[in-house]
Coordinates of C-alpha atoms in Angstrom, one line a residue:
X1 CA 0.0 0.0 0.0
X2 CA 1.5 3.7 -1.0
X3 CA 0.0 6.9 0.3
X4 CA -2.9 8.2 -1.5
X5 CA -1.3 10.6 -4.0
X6 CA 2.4 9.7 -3.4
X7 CA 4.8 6.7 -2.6
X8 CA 5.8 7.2 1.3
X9 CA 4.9 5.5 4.5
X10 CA 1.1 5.1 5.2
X11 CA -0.7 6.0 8.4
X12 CA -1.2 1.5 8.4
X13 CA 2.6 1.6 8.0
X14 CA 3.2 3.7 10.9
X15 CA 0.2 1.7 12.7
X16 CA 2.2 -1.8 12.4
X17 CA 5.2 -0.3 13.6
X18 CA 3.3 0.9 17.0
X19 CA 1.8 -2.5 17.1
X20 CA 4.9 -3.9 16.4
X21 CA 6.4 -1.7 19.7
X22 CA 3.9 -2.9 22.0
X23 CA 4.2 -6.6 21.3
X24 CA 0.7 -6.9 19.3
X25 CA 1.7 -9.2 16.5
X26 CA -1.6 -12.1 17.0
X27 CA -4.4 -10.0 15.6
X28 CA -8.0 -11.4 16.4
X29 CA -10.6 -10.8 13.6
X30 CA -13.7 -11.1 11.7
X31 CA -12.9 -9.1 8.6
X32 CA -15.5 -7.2 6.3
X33 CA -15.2 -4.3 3.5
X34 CA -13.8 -1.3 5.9
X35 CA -11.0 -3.5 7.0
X36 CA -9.8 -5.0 3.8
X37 CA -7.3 -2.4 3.3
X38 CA -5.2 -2.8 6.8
X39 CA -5.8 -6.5 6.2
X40 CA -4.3 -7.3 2.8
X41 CA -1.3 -8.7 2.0
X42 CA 0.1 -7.9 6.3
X43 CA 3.8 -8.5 6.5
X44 CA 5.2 -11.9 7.6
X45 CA 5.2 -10.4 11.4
X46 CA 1.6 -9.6 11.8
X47 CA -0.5 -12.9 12.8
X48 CA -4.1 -12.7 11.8
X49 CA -6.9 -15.0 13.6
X50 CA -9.6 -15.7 12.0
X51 CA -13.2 -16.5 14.1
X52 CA -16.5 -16.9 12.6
X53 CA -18.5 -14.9 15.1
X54 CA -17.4 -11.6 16.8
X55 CA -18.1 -12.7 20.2
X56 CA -15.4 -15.7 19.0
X57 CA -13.4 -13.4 17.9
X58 CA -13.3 -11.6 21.5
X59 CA -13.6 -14.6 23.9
X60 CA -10.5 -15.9 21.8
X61 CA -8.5 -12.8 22.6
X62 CA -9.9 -12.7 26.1
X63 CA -8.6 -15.6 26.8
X64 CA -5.3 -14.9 24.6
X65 CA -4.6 -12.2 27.0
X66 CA -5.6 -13.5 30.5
X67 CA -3.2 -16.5 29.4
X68 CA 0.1 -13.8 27.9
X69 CA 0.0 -11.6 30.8
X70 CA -0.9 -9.2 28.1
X71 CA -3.1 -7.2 25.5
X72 CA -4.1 -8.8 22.4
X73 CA -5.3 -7.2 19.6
X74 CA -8.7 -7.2 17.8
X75 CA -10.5 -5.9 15.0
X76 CA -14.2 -5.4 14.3
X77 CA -16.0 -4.3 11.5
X78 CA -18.3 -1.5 11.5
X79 CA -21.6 -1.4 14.0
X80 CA -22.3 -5.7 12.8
X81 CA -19.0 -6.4 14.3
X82 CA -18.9 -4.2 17.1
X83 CA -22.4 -4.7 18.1
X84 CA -21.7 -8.6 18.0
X85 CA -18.8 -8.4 20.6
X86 CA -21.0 -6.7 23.3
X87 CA -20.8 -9.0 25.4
X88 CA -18.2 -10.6 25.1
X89 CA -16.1 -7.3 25.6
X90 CA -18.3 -7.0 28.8
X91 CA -17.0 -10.2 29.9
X92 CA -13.7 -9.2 28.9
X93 CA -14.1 -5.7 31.3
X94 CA -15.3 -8.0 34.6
X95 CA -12.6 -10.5 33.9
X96 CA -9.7 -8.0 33.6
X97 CA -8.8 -8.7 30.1
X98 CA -6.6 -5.9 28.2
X99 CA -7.5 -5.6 24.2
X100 CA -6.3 -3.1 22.0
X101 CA -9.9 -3.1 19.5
X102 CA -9.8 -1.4 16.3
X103 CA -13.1 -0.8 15.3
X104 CA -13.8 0.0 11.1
X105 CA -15.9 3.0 10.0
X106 CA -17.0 4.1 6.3
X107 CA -15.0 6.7 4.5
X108 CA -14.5 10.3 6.0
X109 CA -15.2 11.9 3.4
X110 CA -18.8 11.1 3.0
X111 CA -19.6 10.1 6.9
X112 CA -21.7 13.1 7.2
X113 CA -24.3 11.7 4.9
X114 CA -24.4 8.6 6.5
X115 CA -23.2 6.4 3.8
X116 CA -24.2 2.0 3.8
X117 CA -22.1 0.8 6.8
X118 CA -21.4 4.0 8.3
X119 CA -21.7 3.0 12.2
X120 CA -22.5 5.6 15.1
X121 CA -20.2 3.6 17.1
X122 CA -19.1 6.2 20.0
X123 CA -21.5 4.7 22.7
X124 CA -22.3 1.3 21.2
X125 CA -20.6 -0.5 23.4
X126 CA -21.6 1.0 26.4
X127 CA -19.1 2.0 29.2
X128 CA -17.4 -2.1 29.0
X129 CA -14.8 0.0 27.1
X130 CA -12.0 1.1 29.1
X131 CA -11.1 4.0 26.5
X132 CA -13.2 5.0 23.0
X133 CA -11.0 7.4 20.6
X134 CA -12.2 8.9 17.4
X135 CA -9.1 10.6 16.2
X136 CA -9.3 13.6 14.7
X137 CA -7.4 13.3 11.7
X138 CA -5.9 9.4 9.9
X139 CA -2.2 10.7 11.6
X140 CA -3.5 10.6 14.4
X141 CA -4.3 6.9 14.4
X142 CA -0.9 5.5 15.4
X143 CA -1.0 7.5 18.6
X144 CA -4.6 6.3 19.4
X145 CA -3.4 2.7 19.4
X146 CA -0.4 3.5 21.4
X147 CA -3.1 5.0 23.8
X148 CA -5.4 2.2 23.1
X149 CA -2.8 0.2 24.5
X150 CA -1.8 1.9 27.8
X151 CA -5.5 2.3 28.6
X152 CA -6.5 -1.4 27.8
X153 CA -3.2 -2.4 30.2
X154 CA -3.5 0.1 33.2
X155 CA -7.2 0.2 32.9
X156 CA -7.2 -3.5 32.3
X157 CA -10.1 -3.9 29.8
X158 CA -11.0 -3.6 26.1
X159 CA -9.8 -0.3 24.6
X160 CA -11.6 0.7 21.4
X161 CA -9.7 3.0 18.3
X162 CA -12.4 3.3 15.3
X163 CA -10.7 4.1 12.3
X164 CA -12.4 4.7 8.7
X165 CA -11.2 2.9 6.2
X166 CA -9.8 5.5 3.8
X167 CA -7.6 6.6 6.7
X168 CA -5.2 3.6 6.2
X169 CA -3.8 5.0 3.1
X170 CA -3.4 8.3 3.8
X171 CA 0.1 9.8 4.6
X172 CA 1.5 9.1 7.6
X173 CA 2.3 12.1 10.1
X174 CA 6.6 11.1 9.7
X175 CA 8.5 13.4 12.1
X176 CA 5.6 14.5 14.0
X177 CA 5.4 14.0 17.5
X178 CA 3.3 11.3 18.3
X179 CA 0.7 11.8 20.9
X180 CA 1.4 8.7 23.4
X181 CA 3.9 7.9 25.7
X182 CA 6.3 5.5 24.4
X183 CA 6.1 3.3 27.9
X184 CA 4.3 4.0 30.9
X185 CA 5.1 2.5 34.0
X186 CA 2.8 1.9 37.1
X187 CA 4.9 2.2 40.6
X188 CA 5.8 -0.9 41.9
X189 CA 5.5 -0.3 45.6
X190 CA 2.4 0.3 47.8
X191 CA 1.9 3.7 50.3
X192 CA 2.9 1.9 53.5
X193 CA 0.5 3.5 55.5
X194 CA -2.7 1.3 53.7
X195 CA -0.7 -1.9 54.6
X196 CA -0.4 -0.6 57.9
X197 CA -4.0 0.1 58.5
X198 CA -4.6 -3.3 56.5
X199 CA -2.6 -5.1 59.4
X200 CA -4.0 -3.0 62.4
X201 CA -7.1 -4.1 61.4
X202 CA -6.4 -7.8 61.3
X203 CA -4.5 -7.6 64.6
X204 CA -7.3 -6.4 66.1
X205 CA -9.3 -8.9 65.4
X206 CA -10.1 -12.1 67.3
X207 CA -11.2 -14.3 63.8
X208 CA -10.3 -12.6 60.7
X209 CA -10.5 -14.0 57.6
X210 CA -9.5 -13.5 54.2
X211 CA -11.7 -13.3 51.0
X212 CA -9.6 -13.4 47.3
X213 CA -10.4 -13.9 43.7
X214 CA -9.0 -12.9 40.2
X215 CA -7.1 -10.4 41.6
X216 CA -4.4 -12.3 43.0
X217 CA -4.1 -15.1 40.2
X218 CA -0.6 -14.9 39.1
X219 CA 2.0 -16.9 40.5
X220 CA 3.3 -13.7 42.8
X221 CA -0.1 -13.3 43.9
X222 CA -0.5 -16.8 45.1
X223 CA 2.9 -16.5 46.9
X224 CA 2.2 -13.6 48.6
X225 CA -1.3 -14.1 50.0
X226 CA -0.3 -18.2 50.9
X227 CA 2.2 -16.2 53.2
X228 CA -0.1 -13.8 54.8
X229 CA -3.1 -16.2 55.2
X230 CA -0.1 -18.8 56.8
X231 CA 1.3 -15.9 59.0
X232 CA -2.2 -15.4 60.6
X233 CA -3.9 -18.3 60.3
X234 CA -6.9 -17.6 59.0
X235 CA -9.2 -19.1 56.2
X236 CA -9.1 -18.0 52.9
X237 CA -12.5 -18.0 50.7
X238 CA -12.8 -17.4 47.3
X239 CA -15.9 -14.6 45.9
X240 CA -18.7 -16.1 44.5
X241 CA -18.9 -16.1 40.5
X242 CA -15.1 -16.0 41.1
X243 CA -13.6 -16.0 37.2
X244 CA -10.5 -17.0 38.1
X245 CA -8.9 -18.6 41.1
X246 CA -6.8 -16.1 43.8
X247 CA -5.6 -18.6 45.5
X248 CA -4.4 -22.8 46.1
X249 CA -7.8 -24.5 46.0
X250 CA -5.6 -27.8 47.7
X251 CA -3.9 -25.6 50.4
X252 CA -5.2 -26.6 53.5
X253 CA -6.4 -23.0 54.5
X254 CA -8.8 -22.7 51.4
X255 CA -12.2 -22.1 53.1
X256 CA -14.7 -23.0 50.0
X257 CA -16.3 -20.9 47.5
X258 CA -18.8 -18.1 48.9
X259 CA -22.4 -18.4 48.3
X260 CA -23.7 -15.7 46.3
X261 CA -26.6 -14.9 48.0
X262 CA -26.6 -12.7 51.7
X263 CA -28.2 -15.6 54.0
X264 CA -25.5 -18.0 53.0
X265 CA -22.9 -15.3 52.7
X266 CA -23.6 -14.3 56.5
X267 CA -23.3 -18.0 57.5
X268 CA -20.1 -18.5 56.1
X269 CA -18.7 -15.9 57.0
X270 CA -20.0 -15.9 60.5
X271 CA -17.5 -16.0 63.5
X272 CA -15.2 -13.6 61.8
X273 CA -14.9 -10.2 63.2
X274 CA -12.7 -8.9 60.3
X275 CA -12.7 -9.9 56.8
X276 CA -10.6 -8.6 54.3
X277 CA -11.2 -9.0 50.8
X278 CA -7.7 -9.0 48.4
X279 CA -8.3 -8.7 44.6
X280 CA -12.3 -9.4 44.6
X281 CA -15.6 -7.4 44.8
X282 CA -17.3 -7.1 48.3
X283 CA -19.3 -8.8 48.0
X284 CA -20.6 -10.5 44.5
X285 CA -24.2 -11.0 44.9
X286 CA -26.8 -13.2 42.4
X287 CA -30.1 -13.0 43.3
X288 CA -31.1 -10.2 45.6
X289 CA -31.8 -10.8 49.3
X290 CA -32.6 -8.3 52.3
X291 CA -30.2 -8.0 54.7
X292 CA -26.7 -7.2 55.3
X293 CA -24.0 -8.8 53.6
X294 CA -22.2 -9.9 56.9
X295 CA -23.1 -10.3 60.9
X296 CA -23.3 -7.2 63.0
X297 CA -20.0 -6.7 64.5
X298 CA -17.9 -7.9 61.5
X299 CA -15.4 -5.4 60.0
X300 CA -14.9 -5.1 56.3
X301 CA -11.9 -4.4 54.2
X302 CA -10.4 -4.1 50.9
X303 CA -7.3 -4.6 49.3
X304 CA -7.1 -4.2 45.9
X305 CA -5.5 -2.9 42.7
X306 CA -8.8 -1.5 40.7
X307 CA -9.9 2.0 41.4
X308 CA -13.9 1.1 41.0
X309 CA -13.7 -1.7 42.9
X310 CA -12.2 0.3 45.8
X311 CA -14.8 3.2 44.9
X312 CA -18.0 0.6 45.0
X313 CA -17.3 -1.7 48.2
X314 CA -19.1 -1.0 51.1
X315 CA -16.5 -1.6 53.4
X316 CA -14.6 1.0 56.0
X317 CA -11.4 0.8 54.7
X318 CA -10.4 0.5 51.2
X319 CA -6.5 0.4 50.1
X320 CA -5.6 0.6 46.2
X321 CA -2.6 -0.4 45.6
X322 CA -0.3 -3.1 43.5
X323 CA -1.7 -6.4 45.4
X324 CA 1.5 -8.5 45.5
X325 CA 3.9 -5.5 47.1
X326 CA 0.8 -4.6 49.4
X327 CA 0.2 -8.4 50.6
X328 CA 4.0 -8.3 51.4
X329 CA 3.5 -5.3 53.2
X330 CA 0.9 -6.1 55.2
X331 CA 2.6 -9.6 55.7
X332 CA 5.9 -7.7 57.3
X333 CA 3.8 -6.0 60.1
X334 CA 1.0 -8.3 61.1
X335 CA 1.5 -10.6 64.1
X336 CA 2.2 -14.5 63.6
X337 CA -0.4 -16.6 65.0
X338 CA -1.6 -20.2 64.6
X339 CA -4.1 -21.3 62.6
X340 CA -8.1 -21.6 63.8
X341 CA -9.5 -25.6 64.8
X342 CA -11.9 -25.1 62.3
X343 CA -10.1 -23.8 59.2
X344 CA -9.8 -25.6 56.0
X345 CA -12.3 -28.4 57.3
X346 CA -15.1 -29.4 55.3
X347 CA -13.8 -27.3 52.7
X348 CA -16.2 -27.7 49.2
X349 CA -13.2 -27.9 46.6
X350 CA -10.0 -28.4 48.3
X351 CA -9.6 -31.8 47.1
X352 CA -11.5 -34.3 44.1
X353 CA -13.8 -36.5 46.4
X354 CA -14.7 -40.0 45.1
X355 CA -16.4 -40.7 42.2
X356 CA -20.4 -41.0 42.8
X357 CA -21.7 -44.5 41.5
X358 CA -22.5 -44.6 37.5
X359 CA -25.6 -46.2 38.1
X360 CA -27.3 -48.3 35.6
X361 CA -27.9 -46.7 32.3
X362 CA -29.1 -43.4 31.2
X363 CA -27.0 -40.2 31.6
X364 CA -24.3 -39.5 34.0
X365 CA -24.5 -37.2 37.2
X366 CA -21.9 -34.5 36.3
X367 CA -20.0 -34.9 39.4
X368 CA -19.1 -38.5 38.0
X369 CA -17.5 -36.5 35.0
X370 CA -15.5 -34.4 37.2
X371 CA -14.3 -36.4 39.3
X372 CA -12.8 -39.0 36.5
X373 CA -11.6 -35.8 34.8
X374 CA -10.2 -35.4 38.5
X375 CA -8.5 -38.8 38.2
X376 CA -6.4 -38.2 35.3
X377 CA -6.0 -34.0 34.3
X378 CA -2.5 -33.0 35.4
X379 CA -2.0 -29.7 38.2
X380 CA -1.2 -27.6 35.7
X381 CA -4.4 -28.0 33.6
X382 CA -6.3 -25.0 33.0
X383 CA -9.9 -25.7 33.5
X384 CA -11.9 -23.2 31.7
X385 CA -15.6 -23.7 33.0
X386 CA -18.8 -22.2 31.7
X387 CA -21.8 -25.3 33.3
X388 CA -23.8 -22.9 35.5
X389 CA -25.9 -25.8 36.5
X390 CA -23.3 -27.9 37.8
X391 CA -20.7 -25.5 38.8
X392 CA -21.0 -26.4 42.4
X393 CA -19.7 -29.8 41.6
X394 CA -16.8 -28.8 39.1
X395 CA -15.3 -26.3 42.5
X396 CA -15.8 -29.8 44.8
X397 CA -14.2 -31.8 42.4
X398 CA -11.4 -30.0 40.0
X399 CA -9.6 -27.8 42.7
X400 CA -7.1 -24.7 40.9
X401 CA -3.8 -26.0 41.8
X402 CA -2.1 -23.7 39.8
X403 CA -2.6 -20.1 39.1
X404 CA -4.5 -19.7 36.1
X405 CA -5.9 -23.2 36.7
X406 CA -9.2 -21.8 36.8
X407 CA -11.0 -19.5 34.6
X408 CA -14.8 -18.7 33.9
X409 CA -16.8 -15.3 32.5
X410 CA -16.8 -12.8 35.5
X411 CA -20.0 -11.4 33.5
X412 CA -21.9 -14.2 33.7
X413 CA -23.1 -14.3 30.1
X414 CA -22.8 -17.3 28.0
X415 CA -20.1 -18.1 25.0
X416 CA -17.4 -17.4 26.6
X417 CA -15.7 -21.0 27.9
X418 CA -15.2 -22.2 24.3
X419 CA -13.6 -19.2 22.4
X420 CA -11.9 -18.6 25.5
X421 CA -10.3 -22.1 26.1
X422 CA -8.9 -21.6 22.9
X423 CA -6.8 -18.5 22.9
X424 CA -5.7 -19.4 26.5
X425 CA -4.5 -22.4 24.8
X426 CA -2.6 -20.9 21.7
X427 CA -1.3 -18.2 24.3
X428 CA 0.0 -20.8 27.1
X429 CA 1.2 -24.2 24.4
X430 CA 2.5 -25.4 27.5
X431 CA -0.6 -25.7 29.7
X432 CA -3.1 -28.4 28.8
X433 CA -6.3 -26.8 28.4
X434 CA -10.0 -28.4 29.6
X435 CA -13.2 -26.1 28.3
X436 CA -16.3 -27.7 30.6
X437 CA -19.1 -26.1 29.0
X438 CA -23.0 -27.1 29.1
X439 CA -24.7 -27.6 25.9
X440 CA -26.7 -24.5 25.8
X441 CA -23.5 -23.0 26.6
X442 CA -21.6 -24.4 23.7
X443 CA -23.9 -23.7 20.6
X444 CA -23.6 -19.7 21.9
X445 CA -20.0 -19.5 20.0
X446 CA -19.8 -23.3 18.6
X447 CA -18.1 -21.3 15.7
X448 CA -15.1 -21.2 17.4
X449 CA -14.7 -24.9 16.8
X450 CA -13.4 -24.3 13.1
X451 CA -11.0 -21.6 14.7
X452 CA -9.5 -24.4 16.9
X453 CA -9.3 -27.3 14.4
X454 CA -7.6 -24.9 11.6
X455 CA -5.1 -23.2 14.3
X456 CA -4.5 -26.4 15.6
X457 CA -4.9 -25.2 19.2
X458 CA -5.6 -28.6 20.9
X459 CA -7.9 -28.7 24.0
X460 CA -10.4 -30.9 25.0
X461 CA -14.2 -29.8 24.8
X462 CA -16.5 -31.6 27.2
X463 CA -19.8 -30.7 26.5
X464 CA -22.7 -31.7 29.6
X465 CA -25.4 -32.0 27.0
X466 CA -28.9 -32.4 29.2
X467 CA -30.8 -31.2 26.3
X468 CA -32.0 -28.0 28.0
X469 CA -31.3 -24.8 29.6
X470 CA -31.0 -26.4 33.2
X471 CA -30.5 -23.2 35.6
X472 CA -33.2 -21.3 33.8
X473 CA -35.7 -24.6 34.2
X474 CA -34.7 -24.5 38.0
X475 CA -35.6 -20.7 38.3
X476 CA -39.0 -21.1 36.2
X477 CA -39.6 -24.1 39.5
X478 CA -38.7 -21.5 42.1
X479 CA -40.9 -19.0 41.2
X480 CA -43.5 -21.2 41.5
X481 CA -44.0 -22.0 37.7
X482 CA -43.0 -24.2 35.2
X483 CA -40.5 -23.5 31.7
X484 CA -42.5 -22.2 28.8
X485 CA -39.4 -22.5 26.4
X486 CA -38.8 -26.2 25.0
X487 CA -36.1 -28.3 25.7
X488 CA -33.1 -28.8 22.6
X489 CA -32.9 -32.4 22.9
X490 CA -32.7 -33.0 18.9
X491 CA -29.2 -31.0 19.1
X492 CA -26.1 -32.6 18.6
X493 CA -23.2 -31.0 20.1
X494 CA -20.9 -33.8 18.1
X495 CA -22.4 -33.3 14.8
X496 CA -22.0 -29.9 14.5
X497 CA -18.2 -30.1 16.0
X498 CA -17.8 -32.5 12.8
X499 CA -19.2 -30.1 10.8
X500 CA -16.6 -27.1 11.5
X501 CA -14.1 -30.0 11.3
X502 CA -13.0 -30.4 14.6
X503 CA -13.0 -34.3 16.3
X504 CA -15.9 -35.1 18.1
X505 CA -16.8 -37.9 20.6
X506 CA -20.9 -39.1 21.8
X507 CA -20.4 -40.1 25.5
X508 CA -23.1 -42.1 26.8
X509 CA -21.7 -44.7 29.5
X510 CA -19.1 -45.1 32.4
X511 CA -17.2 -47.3 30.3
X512 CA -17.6 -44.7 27.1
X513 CA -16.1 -42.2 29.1
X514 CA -13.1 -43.5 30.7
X515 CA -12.2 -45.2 27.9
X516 CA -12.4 -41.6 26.3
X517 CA -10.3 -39.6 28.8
X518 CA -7.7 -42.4 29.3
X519 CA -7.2 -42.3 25.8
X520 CA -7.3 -38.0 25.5
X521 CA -5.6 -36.8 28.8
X522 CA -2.0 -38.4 29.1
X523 CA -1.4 -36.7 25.9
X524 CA -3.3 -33.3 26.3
X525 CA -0.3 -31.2 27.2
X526 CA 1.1 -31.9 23.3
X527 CA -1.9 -32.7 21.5
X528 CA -2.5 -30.0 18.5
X529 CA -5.8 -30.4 17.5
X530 CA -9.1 -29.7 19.5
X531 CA -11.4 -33.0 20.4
X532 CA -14.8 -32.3 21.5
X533 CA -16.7 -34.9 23.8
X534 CA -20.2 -34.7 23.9
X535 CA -21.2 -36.3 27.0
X536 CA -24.7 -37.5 27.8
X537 CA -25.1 -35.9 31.6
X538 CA -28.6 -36.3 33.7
X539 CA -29.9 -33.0 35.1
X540 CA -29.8 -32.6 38.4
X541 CA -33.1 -31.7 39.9
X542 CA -31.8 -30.3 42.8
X543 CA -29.5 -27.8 41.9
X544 CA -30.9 -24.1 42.9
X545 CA -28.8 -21.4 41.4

């Protein structure tokens, strides 16, 4: 591509050499007409992705850049594209997830008229972007992804940079100054004094206890809080709806999963006289229940590196702050003391119980597939999980042993798990990667099956097909009434896996399965291509979400 009107460097020229700077080589995409020109013939360097649904497009990126440690790069096309990815760049906001979006608009020259394709696309999205930028002029548009990118990392979430597509050939701006820092750098160390409160308050205390969740799920964030939670012996629970796990699901002081509704969340937590949360929400609610969130008499407190989170939690003391340097802080000037009777007993999820009979025929429970999966995935797997129904049994079942061995949509909305699964796996080749999805689940962004059979990014799909939307049945029963939406029995997951040429299992038996998963896990860690098994599972009729 040459400048319009001469032979010099191109504002996409200048573009690829800022993405090039920042490290954004893998581009995620569903291409149409106002993107063709940055997408043709890209140099050797620049990776493109190809999904066949924008919400694939960003759940593969999302989990691309949970996996890297850092941004990944996307584009959309126009108001289809963008309008598409909603929510999936919701789901990338909760969960953390920096992206660096480039978002295509119709010529400049005739957007006033509002041409075919012209997209009001300021506002579409909602405020799940972390940044919007409309530059001004095309020269402009190498500094707005340079911003894009420092706003998706320090505000951790999707950034979005429309550009219209005759910008890409226009002259680039060489020599000018460019309107982005070449690096920013957040301060490593925490103000002492919020430590310091941090620890008064747990001194204090006769039963403190600590609440964590994606916040702390690096490998120095485990470190850090496994020493303060050791130092003064307390429990350590992880948030409800948790996306990701903060801390050793085995460790012996891992207190369970939360409940996510304030009855159950004030009868876990009661007997603590000071909780503090590190790197999670206070508290992450589902249904709403009156009440207050914990007992009378119980102090609450935050530590945590996002600015709204601190903003939002009803707690008396909130410290922002870089978690790992603030844990260690906090960690230096607490007193030791030794652990409570009662902590890490009973714990739901601190280790895979038994397997639950088979039974005769028919389908399986879904605990019995966790719990062989259990049996044979390795610590380091990374369970990506999206089976609201049986979620509860996955936590008792397939603890995180690792950090990132756990990861679900912090949104709550569904396609996520599958596109996800798969850039977590081309990001991280040396994790084995598990996607536990329901079936309704699954045929939300089943087009990211083609995506993983032609990237050859090989994880293993299991599919709880019940033939139904099994948490929304269970609502319907609570509120007194019955489903007025059919069941999807007639669906197969398997066949349609075939169809976008990715390998595809029907599991119907005890037998079926193990024979299955001895045959697909010891060589999950190098497999290449996806396998999908679509396992016959039996709903369970008492699950109440």
């Amino acid at each position: 591509m040459t400048a319009a009107g001469g032979t010099g460097r191109t504002v996409r020229d200048a573009t690829l050499d800022v993405l090039r700077e920042f490290g954004l080589t893998t581009l995620f995409t569903n291409p149409g007409s106002t993107e063709i020109p940055f997408l043709t013939d890209l140099p050797d360097d620049i990776r493109p992705v190809l999904a066949l649904h924008e919400g694939s497009v960003v759940g593969m990126a999302t989990g691309w850049a949970i996996a890297r440690g850092g941004p990944a790069l996307v584009q959309l096309h126009t108001t289809a594209g963008l309008g598409n990815a909603v929510g999936a760049l919701a789901t990338a906001r909760a969960n953390r997830a920096p992206l660096v979006v480039l978002v295509g608009q119709q010529d400049r020259r005739h957007l006033a008229t509002e041409p075919f394709l012209a997209g009001r696309l300021r506002g579409l999205a909602g405020d799940y972007p972390v940044g919007t930028d409309e530059p001004a002029t095309a020269q402009d548009v190498p500094g707005a992804v340079a911003r894009a990118h420092h706003a998706a990392v320090h505000g951790r979430g999707p950034a979005l940079v429309i550009v219209p597509v005759d910008d890409w050939a226009r002259p680039a701006a060489d020599g000018a100054e460019r309107a982005a820092a070449s690096r920013v750098a957040r301060g490593a160390a925490a103000d002492p004094s919020g430590p310091a409160e941090i620890a008064a308050l747990i001194d204090t205390a006769a039963a403190p206890a600590l609440v964590t969740g994606a916040g702390t799920d690096t490998g120095d964030g485990w470190a850090a809080l496994v020493a303060l939670a050791e130092r003064i012996g307390a429990p350590v629970h992880q948030e409800s709806f948790g996306a990701r796990a903060g801390f050793p699901q085995d460790h012996p002081l891992f207190a369970g999963i939360l409940p996510a509704d304030r009855p159950g969340l004030r009868a876990a937590l009661a007997g603590h006289d000071a909780v503090v949360a590190v790197g999670a929400p206070v508290f992450r609610q589902y249904m709403f229940a009156e009440g207050p969130l914990v007992e009378p008499g119980t102090r609450l407190a935050l530590l945590t590196d996002d600015p709204a989170e601190a903003h939002r939690s009803p707690v008396e003391l909130a410290v922002l702050g870089p978690l790992p340097a603030a844990l260690r802080a906090v960690t230096e000037r607490v007193r030791a003391r030794e652990p409570r009777p009662s902590a890490g007993e009973d714990r739901p999820g601190a280790q895979a119980a038994a397997a639950p009979p088979a039974g005769g025929g028919g389908p399986l429970p879904p605990a019995h597939v966790f719990a062989e999966l259990a049996r044979r995935a390795r610590p380091d797997t990374v369970i990506v999980e999206e089976t609201p129904s049986s979620r509860p049994d996955l936590h008792r079942h397939l603890p995180a042993r690792r950090p990132l061995g756990f990861l679900s949509a912090a949104m709550g909305g569904l396609g996520f798990a599958l596109p996800g699964a798969i850039g977590v796996r081309m990001a991280r080749p040396d994790r084995p990667v598990i996607a536990v999805v329901g079936d309704g689940s699954c045929l939300y962004q089943v087009q990211a099956l083609w995506s993983a059979a032609h990237y050859r990014a090989g994880v293993l799909v299991a599919v709880l097909s019940n033939g139904c939307y099994a948490v929304m049945d269970r609502l319907a029963e609570r509120a007194g009434g019955k489903p007025s939406w059919p069941p999807f029995e007639e669906v197969s997951v398997a066949a349609l896996a075939r169809g976008l040429g990715c390998t595809a299992r029907r599991v119907t038996t005890h037998a079926e399965l193990t024979d299955a998963l001895d045959a697909i896990l010891p060589a999950l860690h190098d497999r290449r291509d996806p396998v999908l098994l679509d396992i016959a599972v039996a709903t369970d009729a008492s699950f109440q979400p």
